[in-house]
Short mmCIF file of C-alpha atoms and ligand atoms in Angstrom, two decimals:
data_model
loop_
_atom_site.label_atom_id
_atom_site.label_comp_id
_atom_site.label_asym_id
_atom_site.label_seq_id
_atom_site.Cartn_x
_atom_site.Cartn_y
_atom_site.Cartn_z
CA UNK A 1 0.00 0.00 0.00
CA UNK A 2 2.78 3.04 0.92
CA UNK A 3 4.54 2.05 -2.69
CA UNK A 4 1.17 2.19 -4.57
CA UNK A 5 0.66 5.50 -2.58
CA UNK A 6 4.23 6.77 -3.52
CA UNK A 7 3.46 6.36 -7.04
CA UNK A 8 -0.15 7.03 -6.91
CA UNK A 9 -0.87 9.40 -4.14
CA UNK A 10 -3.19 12.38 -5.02
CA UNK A 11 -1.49 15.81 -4.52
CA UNK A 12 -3.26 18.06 -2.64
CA UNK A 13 -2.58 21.76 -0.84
CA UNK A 14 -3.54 20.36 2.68
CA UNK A 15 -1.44 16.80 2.23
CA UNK A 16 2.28 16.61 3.58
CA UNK A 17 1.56 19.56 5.76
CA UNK A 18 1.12 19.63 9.65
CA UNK A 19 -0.55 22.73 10.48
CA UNK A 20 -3.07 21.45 12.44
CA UNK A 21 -5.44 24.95 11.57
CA UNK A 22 -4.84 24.16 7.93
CA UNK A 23 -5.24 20.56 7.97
CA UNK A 24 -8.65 20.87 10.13
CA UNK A 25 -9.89 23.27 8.08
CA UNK A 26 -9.73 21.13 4.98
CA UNK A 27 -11.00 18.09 6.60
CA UNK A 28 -14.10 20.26 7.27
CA UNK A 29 -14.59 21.56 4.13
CA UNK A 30 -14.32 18.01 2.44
CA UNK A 31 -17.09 16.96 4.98
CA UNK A 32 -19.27 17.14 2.21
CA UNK A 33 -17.72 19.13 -0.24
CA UNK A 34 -15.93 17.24 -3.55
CA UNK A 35 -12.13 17.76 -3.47
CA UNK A 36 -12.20 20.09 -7.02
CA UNK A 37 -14.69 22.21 -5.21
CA UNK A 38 -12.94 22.49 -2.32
CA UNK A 39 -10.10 23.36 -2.85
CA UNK A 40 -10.81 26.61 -3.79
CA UNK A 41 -12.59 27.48 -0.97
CA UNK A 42 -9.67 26.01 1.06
CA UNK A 43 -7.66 28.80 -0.94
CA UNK A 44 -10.07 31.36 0.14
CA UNK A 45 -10.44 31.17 3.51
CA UNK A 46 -6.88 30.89 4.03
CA UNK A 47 -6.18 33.96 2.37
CA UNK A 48 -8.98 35.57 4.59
CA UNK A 49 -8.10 33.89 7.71
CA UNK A 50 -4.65 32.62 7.38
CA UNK A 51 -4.06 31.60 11.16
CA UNK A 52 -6.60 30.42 13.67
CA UNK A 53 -5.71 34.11 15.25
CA UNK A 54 -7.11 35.53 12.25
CA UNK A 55 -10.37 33.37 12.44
CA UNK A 56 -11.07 34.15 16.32
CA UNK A 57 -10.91 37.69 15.64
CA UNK A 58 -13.42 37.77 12.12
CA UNK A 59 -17.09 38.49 12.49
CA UNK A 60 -19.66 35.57 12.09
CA UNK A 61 -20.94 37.14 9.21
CA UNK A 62 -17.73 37.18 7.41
CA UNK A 63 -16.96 33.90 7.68
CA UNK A 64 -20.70 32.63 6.89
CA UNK A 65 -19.77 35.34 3.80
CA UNK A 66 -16.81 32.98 2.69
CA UNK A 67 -18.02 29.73 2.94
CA UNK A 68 -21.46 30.61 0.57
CA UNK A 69 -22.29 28.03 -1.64
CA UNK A 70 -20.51 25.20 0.13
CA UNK A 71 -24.00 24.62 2.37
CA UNK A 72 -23.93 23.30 5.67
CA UNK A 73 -23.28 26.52 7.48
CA UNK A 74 -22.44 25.07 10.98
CA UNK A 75 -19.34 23.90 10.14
CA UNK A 76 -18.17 27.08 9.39
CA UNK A 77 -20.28 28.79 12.61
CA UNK A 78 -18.23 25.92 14.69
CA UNK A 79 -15.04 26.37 13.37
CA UNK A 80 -15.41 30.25 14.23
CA UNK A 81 -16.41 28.75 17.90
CA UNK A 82 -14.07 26.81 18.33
CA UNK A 83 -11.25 29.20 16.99
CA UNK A 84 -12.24 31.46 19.29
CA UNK A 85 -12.48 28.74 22.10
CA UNK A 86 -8.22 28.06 21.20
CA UNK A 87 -7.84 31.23 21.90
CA UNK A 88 -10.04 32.09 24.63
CA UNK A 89 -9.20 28.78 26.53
CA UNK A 90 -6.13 27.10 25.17
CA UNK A 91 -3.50 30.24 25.00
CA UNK A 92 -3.63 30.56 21.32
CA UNK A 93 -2.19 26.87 20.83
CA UNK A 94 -3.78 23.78 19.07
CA UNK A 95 -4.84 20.84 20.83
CA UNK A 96 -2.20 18.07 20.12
CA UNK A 97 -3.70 15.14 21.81
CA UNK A 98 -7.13 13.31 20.13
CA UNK A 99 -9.13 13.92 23.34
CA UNK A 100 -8.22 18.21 22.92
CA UNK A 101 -8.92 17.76 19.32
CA UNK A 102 -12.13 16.05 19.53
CA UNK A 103 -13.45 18.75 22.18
CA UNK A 104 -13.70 21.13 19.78
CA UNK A 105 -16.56 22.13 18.42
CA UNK A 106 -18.10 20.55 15.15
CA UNK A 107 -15.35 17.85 15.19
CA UNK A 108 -16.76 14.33 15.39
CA UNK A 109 -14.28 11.25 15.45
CA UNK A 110 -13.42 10.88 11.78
CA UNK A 111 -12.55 14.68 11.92
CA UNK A 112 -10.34 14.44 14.80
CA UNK A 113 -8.61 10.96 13.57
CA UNK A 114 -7.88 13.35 10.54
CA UNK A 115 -6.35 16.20 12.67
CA UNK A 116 -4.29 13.85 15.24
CA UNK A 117 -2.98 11.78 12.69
CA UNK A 118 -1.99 13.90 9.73
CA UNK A 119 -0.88 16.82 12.09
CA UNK A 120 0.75 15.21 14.47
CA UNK A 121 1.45 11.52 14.01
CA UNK A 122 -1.09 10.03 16.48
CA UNK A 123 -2.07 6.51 15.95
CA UNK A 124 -6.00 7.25 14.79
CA UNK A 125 -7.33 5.13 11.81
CA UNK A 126 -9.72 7.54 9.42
CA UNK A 127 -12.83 5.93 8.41
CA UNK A 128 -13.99 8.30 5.24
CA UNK A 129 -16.44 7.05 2.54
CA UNK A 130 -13.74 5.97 0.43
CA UNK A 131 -11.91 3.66 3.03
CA UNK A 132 -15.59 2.75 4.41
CA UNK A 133 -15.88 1.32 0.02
CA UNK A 134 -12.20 -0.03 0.00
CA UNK A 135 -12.00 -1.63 3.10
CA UNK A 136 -15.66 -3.25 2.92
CA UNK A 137 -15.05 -5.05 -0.12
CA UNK A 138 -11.40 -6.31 0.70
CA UNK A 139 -12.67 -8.13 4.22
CA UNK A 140 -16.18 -8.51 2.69
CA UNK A 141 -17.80 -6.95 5.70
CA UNK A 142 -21.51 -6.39 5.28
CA UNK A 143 -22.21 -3.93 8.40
CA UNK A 144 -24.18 -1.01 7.24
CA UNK A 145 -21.93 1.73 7.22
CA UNK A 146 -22.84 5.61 8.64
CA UNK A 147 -23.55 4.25 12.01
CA UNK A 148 -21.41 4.48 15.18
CA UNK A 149 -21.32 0.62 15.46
CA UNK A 150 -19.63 0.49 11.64
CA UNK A 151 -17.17 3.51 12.66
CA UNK A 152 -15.42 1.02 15.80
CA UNK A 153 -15.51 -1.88 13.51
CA UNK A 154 -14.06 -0.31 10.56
CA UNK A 155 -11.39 1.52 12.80
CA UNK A 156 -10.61 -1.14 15.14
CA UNK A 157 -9.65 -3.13 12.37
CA UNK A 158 -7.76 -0.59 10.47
CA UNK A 159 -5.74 -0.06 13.73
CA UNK A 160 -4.36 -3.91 14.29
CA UNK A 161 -2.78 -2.84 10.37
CA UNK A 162 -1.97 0.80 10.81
CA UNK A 163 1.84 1.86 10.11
CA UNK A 164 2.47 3.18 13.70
CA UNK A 165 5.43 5.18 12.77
CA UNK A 166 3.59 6.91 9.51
CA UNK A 167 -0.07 7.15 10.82
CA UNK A 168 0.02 9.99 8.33
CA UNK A 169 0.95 8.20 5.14
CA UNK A 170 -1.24 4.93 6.23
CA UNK A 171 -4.12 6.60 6.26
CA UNK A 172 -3.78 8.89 3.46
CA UNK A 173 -2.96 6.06 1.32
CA UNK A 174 -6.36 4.37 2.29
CA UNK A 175 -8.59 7.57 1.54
CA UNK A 176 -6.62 7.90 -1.43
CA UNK A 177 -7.35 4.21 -3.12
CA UNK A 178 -10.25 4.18 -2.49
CA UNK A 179 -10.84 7.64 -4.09
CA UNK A 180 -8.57 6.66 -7.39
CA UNK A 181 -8.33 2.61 -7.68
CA UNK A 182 -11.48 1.25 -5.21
CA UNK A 183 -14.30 3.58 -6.68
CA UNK A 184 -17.85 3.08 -7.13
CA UNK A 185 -17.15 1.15 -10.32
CA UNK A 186 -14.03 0.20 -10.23
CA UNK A 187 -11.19 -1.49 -12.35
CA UNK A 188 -10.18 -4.58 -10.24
CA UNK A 189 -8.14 -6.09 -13.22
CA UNK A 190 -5.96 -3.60 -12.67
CA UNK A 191 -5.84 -3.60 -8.72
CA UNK A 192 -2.78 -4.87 -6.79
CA UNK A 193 -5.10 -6.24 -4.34
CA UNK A 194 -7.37 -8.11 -6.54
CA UNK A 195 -5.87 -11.52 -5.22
CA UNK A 196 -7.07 -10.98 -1.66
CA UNK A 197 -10.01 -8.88 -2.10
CA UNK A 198 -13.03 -11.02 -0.68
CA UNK A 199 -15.86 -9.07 -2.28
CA UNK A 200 -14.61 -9.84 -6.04
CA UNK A 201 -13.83 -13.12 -5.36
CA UNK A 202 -17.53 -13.15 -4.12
CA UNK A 203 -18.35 -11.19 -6.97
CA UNK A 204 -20.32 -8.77 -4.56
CA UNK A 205 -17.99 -5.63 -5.49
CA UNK A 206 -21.31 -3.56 -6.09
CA UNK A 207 -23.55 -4.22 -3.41
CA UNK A 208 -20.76 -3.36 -1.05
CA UNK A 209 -20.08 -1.17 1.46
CA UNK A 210 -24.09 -1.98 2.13
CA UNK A 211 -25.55 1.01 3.14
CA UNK A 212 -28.47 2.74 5.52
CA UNK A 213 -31.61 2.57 3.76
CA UNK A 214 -32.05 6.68 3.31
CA UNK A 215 -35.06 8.44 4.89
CA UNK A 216 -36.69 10.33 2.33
CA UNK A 217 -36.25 14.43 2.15
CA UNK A 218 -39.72 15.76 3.77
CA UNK A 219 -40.97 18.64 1.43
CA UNK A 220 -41.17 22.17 2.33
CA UNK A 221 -42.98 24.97 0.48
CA UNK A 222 -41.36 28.86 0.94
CA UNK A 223 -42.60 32.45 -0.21
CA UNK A 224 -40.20 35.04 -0.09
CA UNK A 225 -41.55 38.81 -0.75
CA UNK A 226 -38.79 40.51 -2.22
CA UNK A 227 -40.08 44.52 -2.01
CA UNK A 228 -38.42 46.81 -4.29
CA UNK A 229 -38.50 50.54 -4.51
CA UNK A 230 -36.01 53.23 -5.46
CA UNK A 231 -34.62 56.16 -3.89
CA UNK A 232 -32.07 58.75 -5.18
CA UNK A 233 -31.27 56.60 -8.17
CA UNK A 234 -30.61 53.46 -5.64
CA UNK A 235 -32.49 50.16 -5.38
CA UNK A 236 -33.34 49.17 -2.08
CA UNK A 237 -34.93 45.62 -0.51
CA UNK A 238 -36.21 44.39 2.79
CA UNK A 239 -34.20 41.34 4.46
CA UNK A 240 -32.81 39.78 7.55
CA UNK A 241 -30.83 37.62 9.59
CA UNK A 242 -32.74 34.18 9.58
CA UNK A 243 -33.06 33.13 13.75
CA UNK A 244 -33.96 29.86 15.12
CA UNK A 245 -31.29 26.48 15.20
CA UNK A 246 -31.71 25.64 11.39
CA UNK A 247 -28.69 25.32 8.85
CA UNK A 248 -29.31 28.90 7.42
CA UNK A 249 -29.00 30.63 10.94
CA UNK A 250 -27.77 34.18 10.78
CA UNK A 251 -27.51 34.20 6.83
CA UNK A 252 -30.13 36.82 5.23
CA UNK A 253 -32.73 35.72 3.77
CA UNK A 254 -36.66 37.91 2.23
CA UNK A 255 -39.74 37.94 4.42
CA UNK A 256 -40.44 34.49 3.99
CA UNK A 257 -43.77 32.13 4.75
CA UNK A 258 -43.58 28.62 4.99
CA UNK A 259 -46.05 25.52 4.64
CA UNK A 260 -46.02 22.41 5.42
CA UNK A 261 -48.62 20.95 3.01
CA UNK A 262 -48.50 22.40 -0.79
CA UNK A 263 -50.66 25.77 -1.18
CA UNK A 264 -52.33 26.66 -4.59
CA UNK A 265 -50.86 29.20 -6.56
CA UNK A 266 -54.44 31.68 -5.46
CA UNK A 267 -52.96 30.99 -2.02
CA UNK A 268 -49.59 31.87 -2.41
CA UNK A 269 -51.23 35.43 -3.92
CA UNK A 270 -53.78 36.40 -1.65
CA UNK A 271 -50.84 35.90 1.16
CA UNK A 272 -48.49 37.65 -0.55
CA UNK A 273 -50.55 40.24 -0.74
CA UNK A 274 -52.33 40.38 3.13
CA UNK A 275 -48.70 39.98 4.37
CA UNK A 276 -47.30 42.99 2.18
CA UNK A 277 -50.59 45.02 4.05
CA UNK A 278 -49.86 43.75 7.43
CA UNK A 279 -46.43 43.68 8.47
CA UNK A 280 -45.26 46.51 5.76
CA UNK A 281 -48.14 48.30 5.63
CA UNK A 282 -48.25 47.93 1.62
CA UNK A 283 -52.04 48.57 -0.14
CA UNK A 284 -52.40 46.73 -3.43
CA UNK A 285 -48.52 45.75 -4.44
CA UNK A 286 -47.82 44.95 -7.61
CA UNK A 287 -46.04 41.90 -8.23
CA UNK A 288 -44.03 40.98 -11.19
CA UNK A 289 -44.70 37.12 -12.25
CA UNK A 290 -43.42 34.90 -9.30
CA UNK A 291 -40.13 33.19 -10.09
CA UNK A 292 -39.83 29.16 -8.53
CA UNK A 293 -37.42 27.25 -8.02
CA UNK A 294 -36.59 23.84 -5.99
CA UNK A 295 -33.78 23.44 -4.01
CA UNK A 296 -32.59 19.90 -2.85
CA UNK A 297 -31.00 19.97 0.54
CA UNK A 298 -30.32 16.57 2.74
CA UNK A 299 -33.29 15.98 4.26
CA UNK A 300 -35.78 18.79 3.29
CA UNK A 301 -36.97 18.97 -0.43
CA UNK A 302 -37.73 22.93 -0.69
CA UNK A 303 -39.88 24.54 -3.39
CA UNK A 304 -39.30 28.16 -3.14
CA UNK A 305 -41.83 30.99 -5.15
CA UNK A 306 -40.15 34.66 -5.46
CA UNK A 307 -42.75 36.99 -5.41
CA UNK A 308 -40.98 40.90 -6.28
CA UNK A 309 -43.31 43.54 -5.55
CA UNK A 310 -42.36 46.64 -7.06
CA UNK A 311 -43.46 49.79 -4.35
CA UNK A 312 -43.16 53.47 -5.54
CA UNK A 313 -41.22 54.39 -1.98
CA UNK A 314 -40.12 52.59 1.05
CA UNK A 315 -42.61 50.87 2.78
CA UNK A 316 -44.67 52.58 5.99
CA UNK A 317 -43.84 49.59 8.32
CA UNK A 318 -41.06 47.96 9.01
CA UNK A 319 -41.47 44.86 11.28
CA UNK A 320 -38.48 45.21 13.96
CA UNK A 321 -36.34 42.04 12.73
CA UNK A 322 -36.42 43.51 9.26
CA UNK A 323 -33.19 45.95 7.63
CA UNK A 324 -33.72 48.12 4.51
CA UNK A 325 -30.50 46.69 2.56
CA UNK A 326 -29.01 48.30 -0.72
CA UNK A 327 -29.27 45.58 -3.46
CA UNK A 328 -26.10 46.98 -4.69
CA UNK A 329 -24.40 45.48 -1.11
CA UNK A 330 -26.13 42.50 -0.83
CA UNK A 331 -23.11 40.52 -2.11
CA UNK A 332 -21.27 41.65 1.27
CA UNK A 333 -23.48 39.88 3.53
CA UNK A 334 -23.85 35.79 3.53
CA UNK A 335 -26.56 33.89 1.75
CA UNK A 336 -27.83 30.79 1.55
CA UNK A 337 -27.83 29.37 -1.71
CA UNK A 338 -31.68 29.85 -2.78
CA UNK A 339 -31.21 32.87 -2.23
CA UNK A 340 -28.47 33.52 -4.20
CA UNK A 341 -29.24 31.79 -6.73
CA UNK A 342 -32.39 33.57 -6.86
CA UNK A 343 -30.31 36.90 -7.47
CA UNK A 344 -28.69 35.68 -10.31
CA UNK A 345 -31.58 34.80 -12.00
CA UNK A 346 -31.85 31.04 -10.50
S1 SF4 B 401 -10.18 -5.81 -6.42
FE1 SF4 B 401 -11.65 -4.24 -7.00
S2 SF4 B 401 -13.08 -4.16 -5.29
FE2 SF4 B 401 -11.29 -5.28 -4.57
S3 SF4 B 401 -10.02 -3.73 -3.60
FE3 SF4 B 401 -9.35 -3.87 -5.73
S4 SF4 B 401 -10.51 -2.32 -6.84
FE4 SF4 B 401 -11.52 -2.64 -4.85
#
């Protein structure tokens, strides 16, 4: 395995390094981000925030700024925690042991495997989906994977054959196999463990690693009221900070109504329009035709309906969570994606 990973090893900005700030960050990132994509956020947010210093000290909002588009937004909210815990509670310095590591915030085991091992040489197996694929069909191991049970097995196994002195280089190699050689359809003719791999001599190389059955996304249905007027020569809009403990917390977002159960499009309308007279104070807006889209996210299927109303002047109310915002400046404050893709023209 470490001479097929000399030869074949991927090259990437955060391998061979052992800044534990750099390292974490990518590991976070790749949580559920593909590498290509990644990596230029990874680019990004070091040049913003080059040290874990520089993190502590940033606003919330810039950081939730940075990492638009990559989704999941509490990774980045606990990475800005828990840089300002290192410096609030551990004199500025990273964690070096796997029980300091794993204490910060957002960072589950695999993370802090990732972190011990790569940045300082600690004996920690990583279990990723690509060693979860390559190591299931080698021992032919049929425990659904993505529970806590399957994490133990997988690493307690990976840890009676880990390279104690390279921890670094044994795992690396495994993520990396299994991301070039042991992929979803792979080439086993050409694999230097085709001889002892259990799962093609079984001929099971498909059905393996067997997997959760997935619970399926519940559907959502949203109305944002984007109001538009002008002032001076200026375009202005109404928005806010979205509250409450979902993913989006703290990026802006339009008034927004939500339902459950699908409304008709008379529905969507007539609310539109009593919402416009009660919380803004708006008589008889006119709307230009609503723009839809549907976003996909894990486990909530959202089908979003833009309704612009175009007002001759600011509106008389303004409900006390909502900011007049200057559509020329909304790029400096984070979205979520719907949103933003919504501003570009979806
Ligand atoms: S033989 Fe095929 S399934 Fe088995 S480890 Fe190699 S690439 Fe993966």
């Amino acid at each position: 395995m470490d001479s097929w990973y000399s030869d074949c090893g991927r090259s990437l900005p955060w391998r061979g390094i052992e800044d534990p700030y750099r390292i974490w960050l990518s590991e976070i990132i790749l949580q559920q981000t593909r590498v290509e994509q990644g990596r230029d956020y990874y680019h990004r947010f070091l040049d913003a925030f080059p040290t874990v210093e520089a993190l502590a000290a940033a606003e919330e909002e810039q950081v939730l700024r940075l990492w638009q588009g990559l989704g999941y937004y509490s990774r980045a909210r606990n990475m800005h925690a828990a840089a300002r815990y290192i410096i609030e509670q551990c004199g500025g310095r990273f964690p070096s042991t796997y029980e300091g590591i794993r204490a910060l915030k957002g960072v589950g085991r695999y993370t802090a495997a990732a972190i011990a091992s790569f940045a300082f040489r600690l004996p920690y197996p990583v279990v990723d989906g690509n060693v979860y694929r390559f190591i299931s069909r080698l021992h032919n191991i049929t425990t659904p994977i993505g529970t806590d049970a399957a994490y133990g097995e997988f690493e307690a196994l990976l840890l009676k054959q880990m390279d104690r002195r390279r921890p670094d280089r044994f795992n690396a190699a495994l993520m990396d196999f299994g991301a070039l050689q042991c992929t979803p359809r792979p080439d086993c003719g050409g694999c230097p463990f085709a001889d002892e791999c259990a799962a093609l001599r079984l001929g099971v190389v498909e059905q393996r690693p067997v997997k959760m059955l997935k619970v399926s996304p519940k559907d959502c249905w949203m109305l944002y009221l984007d109001l538009r007027w002008r002032e001076a020569g200026r375009e202005f809009t109404v928005m806010h900070p979205r509250e409450g403990k979902g993913i989006w917390r703290g990026l802006w977002q339009f008034p927004l109504l939500e339902w459950q159960e699908e409304p008709s499009r008379r529905c969507l309308a007539e609310t539109a329009t009593e919402h416009l007279g009660e919380a803004f104070g708006v008589a008889e807006p006119r709307f230009l035709p609503p723009q839809e889209a549907l976003h996909k996210l894990t486990h909530r299927t959202l089908h979003a309906c833009f309704f612009r109303a175009e007002l001759p002047s600011a509106p008389p109310l303004l409900p006390p969570n909502m900011h007049i915002v200057e559509v020329d400046r909304i790029n400096n404050i984070p979205l979520p994606r719907l949103i933003d893709r919504y501003l570009r023209g979806l």
